[in-house]
PDB file of C-alpha atoms in Angstrom:
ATOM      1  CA  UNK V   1     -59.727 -29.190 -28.111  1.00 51.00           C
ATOM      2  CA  UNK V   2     -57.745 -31.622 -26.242  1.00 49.00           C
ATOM      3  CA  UNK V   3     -54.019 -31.614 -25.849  1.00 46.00           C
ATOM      4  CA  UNK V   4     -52.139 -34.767 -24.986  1.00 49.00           C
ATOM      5  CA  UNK V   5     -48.529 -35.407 -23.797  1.00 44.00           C
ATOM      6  CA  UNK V   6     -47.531 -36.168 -27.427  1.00 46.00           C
ATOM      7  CA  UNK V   7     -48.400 -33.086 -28.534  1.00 45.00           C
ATOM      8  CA  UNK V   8     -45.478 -31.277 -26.650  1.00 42.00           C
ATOM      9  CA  UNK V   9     -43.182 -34.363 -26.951  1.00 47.00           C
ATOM     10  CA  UNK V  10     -43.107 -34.654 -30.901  1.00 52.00           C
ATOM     11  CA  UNK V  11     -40.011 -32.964 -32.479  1.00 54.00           C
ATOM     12  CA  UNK V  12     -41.654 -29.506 -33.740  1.00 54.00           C
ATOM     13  CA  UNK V  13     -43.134 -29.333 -30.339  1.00 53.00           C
ATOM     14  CA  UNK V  14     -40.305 -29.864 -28.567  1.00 58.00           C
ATOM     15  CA  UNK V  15     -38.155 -27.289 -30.336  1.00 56.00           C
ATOM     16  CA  UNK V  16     -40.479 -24.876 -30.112  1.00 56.00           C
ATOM     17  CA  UNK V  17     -40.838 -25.611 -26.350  1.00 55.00           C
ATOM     18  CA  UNK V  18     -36.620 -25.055 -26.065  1.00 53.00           C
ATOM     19  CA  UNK V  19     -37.487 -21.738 -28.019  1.00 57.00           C
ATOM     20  CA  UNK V  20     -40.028 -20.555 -25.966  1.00 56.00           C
ATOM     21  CA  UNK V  21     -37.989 -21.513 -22.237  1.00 59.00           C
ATOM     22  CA  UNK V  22     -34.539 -20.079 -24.009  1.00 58.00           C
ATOM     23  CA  UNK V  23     -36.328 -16.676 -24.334  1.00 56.00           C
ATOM     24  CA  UNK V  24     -38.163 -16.637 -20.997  1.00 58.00           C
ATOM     25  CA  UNK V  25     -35.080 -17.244 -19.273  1.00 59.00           C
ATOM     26  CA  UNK V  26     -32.520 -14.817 -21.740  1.00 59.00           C
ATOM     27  CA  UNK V  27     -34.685 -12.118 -21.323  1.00 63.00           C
ATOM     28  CA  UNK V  28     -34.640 -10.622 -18.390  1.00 63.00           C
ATOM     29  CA  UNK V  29     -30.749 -10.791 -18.710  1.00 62.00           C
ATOM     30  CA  UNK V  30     -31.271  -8.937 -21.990  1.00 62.00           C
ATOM     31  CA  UNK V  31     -33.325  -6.344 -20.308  1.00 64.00           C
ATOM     32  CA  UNK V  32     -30.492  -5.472 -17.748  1.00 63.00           C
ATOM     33  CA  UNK V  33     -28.105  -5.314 -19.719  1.00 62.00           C
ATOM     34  CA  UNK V  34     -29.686  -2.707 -21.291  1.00 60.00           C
ATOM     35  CA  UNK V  35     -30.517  -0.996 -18.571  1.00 66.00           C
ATOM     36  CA  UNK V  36     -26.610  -0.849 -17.614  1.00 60.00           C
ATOM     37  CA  UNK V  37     -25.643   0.685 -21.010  1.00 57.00           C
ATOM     38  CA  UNK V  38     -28.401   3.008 -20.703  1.00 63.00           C
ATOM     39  CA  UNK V  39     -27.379   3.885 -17.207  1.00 59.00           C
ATOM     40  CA  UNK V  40     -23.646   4.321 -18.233  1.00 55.00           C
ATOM     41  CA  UNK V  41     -24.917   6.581 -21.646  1.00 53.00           C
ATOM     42  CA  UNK V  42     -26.667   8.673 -18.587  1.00 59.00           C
ATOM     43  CA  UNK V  43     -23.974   8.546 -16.095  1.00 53.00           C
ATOM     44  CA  UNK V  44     -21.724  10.129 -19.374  1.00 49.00           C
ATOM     45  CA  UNK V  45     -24.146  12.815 -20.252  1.00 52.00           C
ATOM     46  CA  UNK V  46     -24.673  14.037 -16.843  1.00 53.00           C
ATOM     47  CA  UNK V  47     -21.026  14.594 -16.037  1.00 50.00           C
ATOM     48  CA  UNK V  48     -20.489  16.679 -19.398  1.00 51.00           C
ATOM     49  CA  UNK V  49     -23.793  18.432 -18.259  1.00 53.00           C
ATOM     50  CA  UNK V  50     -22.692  19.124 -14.926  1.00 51.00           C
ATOM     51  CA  UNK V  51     -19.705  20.848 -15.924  1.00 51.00           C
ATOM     52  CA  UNK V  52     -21.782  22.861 -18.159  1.00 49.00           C
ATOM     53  CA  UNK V  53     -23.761  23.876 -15.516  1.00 49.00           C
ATOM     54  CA  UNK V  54     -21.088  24.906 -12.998  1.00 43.00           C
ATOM     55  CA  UNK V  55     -23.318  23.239  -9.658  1.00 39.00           C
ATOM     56  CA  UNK V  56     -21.719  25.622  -6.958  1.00 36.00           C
ATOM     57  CA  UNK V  57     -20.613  28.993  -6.908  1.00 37.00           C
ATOM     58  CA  UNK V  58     -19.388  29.005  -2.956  1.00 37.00           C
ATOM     59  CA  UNK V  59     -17.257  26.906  -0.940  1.00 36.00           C
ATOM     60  CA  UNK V  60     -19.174  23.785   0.387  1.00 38.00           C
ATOM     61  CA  UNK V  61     -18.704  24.359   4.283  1.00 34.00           C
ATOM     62  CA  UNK V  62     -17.578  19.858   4.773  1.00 41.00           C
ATOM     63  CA  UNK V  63     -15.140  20.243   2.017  1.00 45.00           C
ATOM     64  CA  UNK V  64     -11.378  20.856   3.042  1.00 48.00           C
ATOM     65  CA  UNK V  65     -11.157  24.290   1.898  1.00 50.00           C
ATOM     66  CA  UNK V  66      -9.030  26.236   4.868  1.00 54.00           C
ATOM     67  CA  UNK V  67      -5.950  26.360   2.647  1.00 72.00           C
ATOM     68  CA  UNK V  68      -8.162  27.013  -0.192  1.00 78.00           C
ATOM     69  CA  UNK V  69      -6.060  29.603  -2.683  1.00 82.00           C
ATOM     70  CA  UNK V  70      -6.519  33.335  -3.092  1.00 83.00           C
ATOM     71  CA  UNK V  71      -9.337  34.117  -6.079  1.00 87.00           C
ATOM     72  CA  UNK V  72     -10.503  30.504  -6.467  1.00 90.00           C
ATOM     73  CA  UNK V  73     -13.490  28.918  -5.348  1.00 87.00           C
ATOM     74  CA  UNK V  74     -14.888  25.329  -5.183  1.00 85.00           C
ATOM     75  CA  UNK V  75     -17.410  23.860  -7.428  1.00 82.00           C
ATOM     76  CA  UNK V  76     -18.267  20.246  -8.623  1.00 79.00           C
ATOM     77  CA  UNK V  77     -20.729  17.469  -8.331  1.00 81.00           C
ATOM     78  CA  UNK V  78     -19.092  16.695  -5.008  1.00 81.00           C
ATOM     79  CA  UNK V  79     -16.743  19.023  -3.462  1.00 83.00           C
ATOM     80  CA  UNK V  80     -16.981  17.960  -0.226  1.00 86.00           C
ATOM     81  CA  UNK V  81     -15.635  14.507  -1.279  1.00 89.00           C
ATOM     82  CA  UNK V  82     -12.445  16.191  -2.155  1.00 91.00           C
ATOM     83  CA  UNK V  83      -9.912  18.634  -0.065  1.00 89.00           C
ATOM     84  CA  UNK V  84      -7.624  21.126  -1.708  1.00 90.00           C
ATOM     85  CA  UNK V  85      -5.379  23.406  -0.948  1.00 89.00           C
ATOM     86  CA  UNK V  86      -1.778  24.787  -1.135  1.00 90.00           C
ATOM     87  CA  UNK V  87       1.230  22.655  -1.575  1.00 88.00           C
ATOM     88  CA  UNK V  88       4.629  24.498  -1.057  1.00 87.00           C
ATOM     89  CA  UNK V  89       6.591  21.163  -1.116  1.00 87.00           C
ATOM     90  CA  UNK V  90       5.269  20.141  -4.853  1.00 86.00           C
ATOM     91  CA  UNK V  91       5.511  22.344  -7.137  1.00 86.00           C
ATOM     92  CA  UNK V  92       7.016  23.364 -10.518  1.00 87.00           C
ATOM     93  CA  UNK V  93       7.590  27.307 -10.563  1.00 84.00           C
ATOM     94  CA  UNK V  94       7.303  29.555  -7.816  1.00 81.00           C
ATOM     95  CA  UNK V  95       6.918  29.059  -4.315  1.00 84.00           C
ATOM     96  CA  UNK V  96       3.335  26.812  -4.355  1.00 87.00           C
ATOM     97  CA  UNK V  97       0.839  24.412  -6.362  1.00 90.00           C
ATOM     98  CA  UNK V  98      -2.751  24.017  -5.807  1.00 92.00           C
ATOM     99  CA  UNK V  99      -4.061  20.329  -5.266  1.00 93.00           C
ATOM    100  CA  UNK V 100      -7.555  18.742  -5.441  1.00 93.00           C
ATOM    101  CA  UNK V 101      -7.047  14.873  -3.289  1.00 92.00           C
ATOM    102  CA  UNK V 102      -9.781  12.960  -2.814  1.00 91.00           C
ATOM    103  CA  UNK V 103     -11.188  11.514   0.380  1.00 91.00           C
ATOM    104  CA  UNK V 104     -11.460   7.745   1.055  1.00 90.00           C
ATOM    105  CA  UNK V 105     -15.081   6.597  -1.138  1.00 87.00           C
ATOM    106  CA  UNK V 106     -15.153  10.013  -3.551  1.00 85.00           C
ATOM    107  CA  UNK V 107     -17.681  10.257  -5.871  1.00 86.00           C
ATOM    108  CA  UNK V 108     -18.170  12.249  -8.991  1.00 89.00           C
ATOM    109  CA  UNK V 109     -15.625  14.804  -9.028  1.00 90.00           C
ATOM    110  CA  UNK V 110     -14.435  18.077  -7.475  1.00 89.00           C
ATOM    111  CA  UNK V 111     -13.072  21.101  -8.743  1.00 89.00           C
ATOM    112  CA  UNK V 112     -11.352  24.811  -8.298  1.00 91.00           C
ATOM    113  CA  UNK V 113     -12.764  27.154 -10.295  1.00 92.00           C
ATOM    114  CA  UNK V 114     -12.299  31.036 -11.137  1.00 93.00           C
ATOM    115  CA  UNK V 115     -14.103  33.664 -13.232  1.00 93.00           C
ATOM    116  CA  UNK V 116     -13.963  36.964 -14.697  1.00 95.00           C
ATOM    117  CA  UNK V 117     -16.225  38.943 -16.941  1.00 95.00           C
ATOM    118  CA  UNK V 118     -15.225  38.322 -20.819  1.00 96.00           C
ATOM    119  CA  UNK V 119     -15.082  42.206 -21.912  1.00 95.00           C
ATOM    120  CA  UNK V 120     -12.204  42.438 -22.958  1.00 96.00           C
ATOM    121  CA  UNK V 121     -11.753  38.961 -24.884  1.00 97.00           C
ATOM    122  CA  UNK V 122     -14.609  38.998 -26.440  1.00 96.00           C
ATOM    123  CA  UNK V 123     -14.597  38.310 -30.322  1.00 95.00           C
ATOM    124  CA  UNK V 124     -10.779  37.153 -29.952  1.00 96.00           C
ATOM    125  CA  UNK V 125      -8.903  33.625 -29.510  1.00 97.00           C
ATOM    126  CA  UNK V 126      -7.549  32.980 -26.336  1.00 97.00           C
ATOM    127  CA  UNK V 127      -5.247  29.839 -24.869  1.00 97.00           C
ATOM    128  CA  UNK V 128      -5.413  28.676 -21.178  1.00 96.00           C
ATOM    129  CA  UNK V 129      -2.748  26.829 -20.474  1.00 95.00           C
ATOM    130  CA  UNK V 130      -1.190  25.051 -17.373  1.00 94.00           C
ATOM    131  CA  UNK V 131       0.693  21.925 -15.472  1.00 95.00           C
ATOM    132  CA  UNK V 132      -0.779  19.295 -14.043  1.00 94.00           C
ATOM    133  CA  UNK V 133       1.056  16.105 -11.808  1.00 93.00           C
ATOM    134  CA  UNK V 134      -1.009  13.417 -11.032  1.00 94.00           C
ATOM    135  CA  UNK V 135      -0.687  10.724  -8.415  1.00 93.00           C
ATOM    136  CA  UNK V 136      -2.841   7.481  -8.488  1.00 94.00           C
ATOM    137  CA  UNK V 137      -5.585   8.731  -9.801  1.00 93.00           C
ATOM    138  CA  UNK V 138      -8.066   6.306  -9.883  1.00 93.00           C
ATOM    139  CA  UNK V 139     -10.849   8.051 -12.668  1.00 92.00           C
ATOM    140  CA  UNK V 140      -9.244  11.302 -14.191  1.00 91.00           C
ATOM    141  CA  UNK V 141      -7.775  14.878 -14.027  1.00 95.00           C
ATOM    142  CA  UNK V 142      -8.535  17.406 -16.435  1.00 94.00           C
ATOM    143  CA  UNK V 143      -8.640  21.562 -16.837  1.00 94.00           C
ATOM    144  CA  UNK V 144     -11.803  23.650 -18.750  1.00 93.00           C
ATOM    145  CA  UNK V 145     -12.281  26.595 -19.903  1.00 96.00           C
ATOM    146  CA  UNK V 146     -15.781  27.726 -20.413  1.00 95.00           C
ATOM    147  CA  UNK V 147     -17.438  30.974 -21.643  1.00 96.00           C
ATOM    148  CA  UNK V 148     -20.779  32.208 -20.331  1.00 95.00           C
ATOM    149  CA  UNK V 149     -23.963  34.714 -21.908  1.00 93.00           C
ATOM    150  CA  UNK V 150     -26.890  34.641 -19.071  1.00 90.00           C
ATOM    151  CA  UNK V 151     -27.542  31.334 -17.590  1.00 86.00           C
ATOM    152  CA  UNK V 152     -26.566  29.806 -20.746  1.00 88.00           C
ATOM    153  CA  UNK V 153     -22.668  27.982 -22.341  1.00 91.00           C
ATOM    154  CA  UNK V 154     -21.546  29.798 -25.691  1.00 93.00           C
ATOM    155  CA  UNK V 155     -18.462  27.863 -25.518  1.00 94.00           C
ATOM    156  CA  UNK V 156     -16.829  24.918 -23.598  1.00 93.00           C
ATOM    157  CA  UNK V 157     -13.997  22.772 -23.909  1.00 93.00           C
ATOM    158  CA  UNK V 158     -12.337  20.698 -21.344  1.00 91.00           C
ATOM    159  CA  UNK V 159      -8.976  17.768 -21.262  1.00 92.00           C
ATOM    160  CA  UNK V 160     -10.933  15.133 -20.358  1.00 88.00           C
ATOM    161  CA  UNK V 161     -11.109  12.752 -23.319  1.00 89.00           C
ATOM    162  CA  UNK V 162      -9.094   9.709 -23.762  1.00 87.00           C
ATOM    163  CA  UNK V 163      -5.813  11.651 -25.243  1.00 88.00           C
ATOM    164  CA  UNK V 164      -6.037  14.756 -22.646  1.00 91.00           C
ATOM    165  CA  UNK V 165      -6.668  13.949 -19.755  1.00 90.00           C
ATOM    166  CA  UNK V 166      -4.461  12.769 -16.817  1.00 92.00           C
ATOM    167  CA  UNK V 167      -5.062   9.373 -14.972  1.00 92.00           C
ATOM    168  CA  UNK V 168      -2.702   7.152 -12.562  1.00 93.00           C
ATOM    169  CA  UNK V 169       0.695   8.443 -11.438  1.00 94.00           C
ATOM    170  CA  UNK V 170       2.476  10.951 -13.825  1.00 91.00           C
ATOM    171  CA  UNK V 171       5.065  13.992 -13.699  1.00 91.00           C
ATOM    172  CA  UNK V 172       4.630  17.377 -14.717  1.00 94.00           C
ATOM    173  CA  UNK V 173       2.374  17.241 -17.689  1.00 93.00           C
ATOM    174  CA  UNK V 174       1.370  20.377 -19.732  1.00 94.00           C
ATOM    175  CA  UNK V 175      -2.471  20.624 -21.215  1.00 95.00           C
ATOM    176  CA  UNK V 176      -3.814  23.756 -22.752  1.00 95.00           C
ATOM    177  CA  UNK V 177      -7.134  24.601 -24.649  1.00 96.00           C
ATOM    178  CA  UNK V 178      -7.788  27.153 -27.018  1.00 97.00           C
ATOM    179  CA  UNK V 179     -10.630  28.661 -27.902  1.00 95.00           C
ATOM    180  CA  UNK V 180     -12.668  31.608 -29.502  1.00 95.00           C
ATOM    181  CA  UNK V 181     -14.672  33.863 -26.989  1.00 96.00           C
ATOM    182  CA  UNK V 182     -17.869  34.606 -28.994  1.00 95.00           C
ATOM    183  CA  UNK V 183     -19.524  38.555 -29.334  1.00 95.00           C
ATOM    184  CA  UNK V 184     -22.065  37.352 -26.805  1.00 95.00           C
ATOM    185  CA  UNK V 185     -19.998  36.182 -24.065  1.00 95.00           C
ATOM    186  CA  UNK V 186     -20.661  37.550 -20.997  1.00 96.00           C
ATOM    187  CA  UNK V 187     -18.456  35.553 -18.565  1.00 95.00           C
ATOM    188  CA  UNK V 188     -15.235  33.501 -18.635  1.00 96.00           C
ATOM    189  CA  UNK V 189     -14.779  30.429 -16.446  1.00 94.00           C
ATOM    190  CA  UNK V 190     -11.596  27.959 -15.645  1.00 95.00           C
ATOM    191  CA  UNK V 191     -10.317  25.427 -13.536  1.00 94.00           C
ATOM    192  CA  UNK V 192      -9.070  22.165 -12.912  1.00 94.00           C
ATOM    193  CA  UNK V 193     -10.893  19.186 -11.403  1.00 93.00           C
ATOM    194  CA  UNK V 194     -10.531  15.360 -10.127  1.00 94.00           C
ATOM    195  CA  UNK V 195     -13.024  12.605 -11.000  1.00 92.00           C
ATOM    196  CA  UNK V 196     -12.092   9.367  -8.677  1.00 90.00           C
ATOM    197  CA  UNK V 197      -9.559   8.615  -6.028  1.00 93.00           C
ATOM    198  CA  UNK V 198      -6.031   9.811  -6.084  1.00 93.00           C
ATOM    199  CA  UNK V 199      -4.419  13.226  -6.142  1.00 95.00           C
ATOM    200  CA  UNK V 200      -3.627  16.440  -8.552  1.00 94.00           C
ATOM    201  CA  UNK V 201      -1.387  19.030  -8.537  1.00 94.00           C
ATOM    202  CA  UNK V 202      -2.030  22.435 -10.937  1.00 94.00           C
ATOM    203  CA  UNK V 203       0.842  24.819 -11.330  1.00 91.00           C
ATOM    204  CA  UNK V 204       0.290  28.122 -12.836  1.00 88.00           C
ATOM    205  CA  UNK V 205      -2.096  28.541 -15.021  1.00 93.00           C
ATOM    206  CA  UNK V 206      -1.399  30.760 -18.306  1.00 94.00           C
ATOM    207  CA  UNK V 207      -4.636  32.903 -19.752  1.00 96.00           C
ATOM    208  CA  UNK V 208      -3.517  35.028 -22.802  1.00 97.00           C
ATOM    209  CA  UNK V 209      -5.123  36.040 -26.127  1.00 97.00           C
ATOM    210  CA  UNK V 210      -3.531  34.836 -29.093  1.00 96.00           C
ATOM    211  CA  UNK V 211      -3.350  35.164 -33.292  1.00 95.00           C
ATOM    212  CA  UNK V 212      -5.736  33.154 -35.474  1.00 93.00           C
ATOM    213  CA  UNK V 213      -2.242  31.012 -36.686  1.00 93.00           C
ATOM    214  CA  UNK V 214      -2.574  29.131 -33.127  1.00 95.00           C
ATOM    215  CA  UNK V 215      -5.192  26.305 -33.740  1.00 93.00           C
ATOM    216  CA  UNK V 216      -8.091  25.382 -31.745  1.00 93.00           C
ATOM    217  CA  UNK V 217      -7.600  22.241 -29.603  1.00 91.00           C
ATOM    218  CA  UNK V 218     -11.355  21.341 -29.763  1.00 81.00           C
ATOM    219  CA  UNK V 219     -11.137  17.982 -30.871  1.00 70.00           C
ATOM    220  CA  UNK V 220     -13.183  18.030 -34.500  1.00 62.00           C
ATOM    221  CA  UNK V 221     -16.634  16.674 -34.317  1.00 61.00           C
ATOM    222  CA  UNK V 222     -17.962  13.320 -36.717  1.00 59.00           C
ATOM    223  CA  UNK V 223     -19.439  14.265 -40.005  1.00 65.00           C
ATOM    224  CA  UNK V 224     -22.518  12.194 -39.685  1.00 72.00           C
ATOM    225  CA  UNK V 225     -22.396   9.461 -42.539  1.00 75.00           C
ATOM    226  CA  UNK V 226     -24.049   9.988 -45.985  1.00 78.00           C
ATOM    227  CA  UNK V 227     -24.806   6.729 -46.631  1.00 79.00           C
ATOM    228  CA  UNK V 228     -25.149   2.884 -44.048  1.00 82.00           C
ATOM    229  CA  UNK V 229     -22.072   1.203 -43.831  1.00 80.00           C
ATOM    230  CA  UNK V 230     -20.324  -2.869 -42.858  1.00 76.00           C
ATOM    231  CA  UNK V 231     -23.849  -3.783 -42.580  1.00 74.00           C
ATOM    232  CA  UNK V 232     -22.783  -7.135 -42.784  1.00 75.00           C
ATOM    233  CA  UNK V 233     -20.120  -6.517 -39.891  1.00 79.00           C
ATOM    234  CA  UNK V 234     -17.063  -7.942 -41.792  1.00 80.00           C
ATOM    235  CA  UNK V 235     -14.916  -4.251 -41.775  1.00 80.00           C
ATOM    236  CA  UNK V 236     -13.608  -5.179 -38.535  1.00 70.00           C
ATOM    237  CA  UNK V 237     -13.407  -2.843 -35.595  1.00 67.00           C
ATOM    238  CA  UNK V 238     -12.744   1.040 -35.722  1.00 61.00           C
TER     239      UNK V 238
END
């Protein structure tokens, strides 16, 4: 059958023509954005998984480790983006803090870590604790304790959420995590690290077991709801 001009002139034509180019060109905008929220859900999920999975167990031979400090080692996503060291000029108590400082264009993050076997804490509650300076940190700062059975996490925690962690220029600040070593941990893991331009400073860490009357700092998970809710979006904004 025939189609003349009139056909896609007439009003239900035409509006359905508008339709039709509106979504042609909208799409492909559509489509990346997203592909940028998916990207940035993966970006998150790979950092948390990365510090799960602690990604070096040796110091990375480009990274600025010749003032590295006694019983730590480097780890990270990018270590040799980062230098650290000794600084006996800042510092809170004693004679020296350790600091993780980026190099010009860091990416994903770098970190000092230690470890010891988890013998003697096992079944108990135990608090790291320490204090942490920042200086224009561009992403974040943030400590983590993590306990270890195999090749596999029976327990993590680290400062880095909203409330925690340490971003932009600050003073002294103290962050601690407490947690319960389960029966099956084999291995206890710690340590500081820097996500981003800027600097940190760490001053002596605390590790100590401690009574069931000192809370867990794991920040309570979301009950998932029972039951939709604002379906018709007019509650506002959380």
């Amino acid at each position: 059958m025939a189609v003349s001009l009139s056909d896609f002139t007439s009003p239900g034509a035409g509006a359905a023509a508008v339709a039709l180019i509106t979504y042609l060109l909208t799409r492909p905008r559509m489509r990346a954005e997203a592909r940028k929220l998916e990207a940035e859900s993966e970006r998150t999920r790979a950092e948390t998984a990365k510090l799960l999975a602690e990604s070096a167990t040796q110091p990375t031979s480009d990274a600025g480790s010749s003032d590295l400090p006694k019983g730590w080692r480097l780890t990270g996503a990018r270590p040799e983006d980062y230098d650290f060291g000794l600084d006996s000029q800042v510092h809170r108590s004693g004679t020296a803090s350790a600091y993780i400082r980026a190099r010009p264009n860091a990416r994903e993050f770098g970190s000092l870590v230690q470890s010891f076997r988890a013998d003697d804490y096992v079944g108990k509650r135990v608090k790291l604790s320490t204090v942490m300076r920042a200086k224009n940190v561009a992403g974040y700062a943030a400590m983590w304790l993590r306990v270890d059975a195999g090749e596999s996490s029976v327990a993590f925690e680290n400062t880095q959420s909203e409330s925690r962690r340490l971003s932009g220029t600050s003073g002294w600040v103290r962050r601690e995590i407490v947690l319960e070593v389960p029966p099956e941990g084999e291995k206890i893991v710690f340590g500081a690290f820097l996500s981003g331009d800027g600097c940190v400073w760490i001053d002596s860490f605390v590790f100590e077991v401690v009574g069931d009357d000192v809370p867990l700092t794991k920040e309570p998970e979301q009950a998932p709801q029972t039951h939709p809710v604002n379906l018709d979006f007019t509650q506002g904004v959380n």
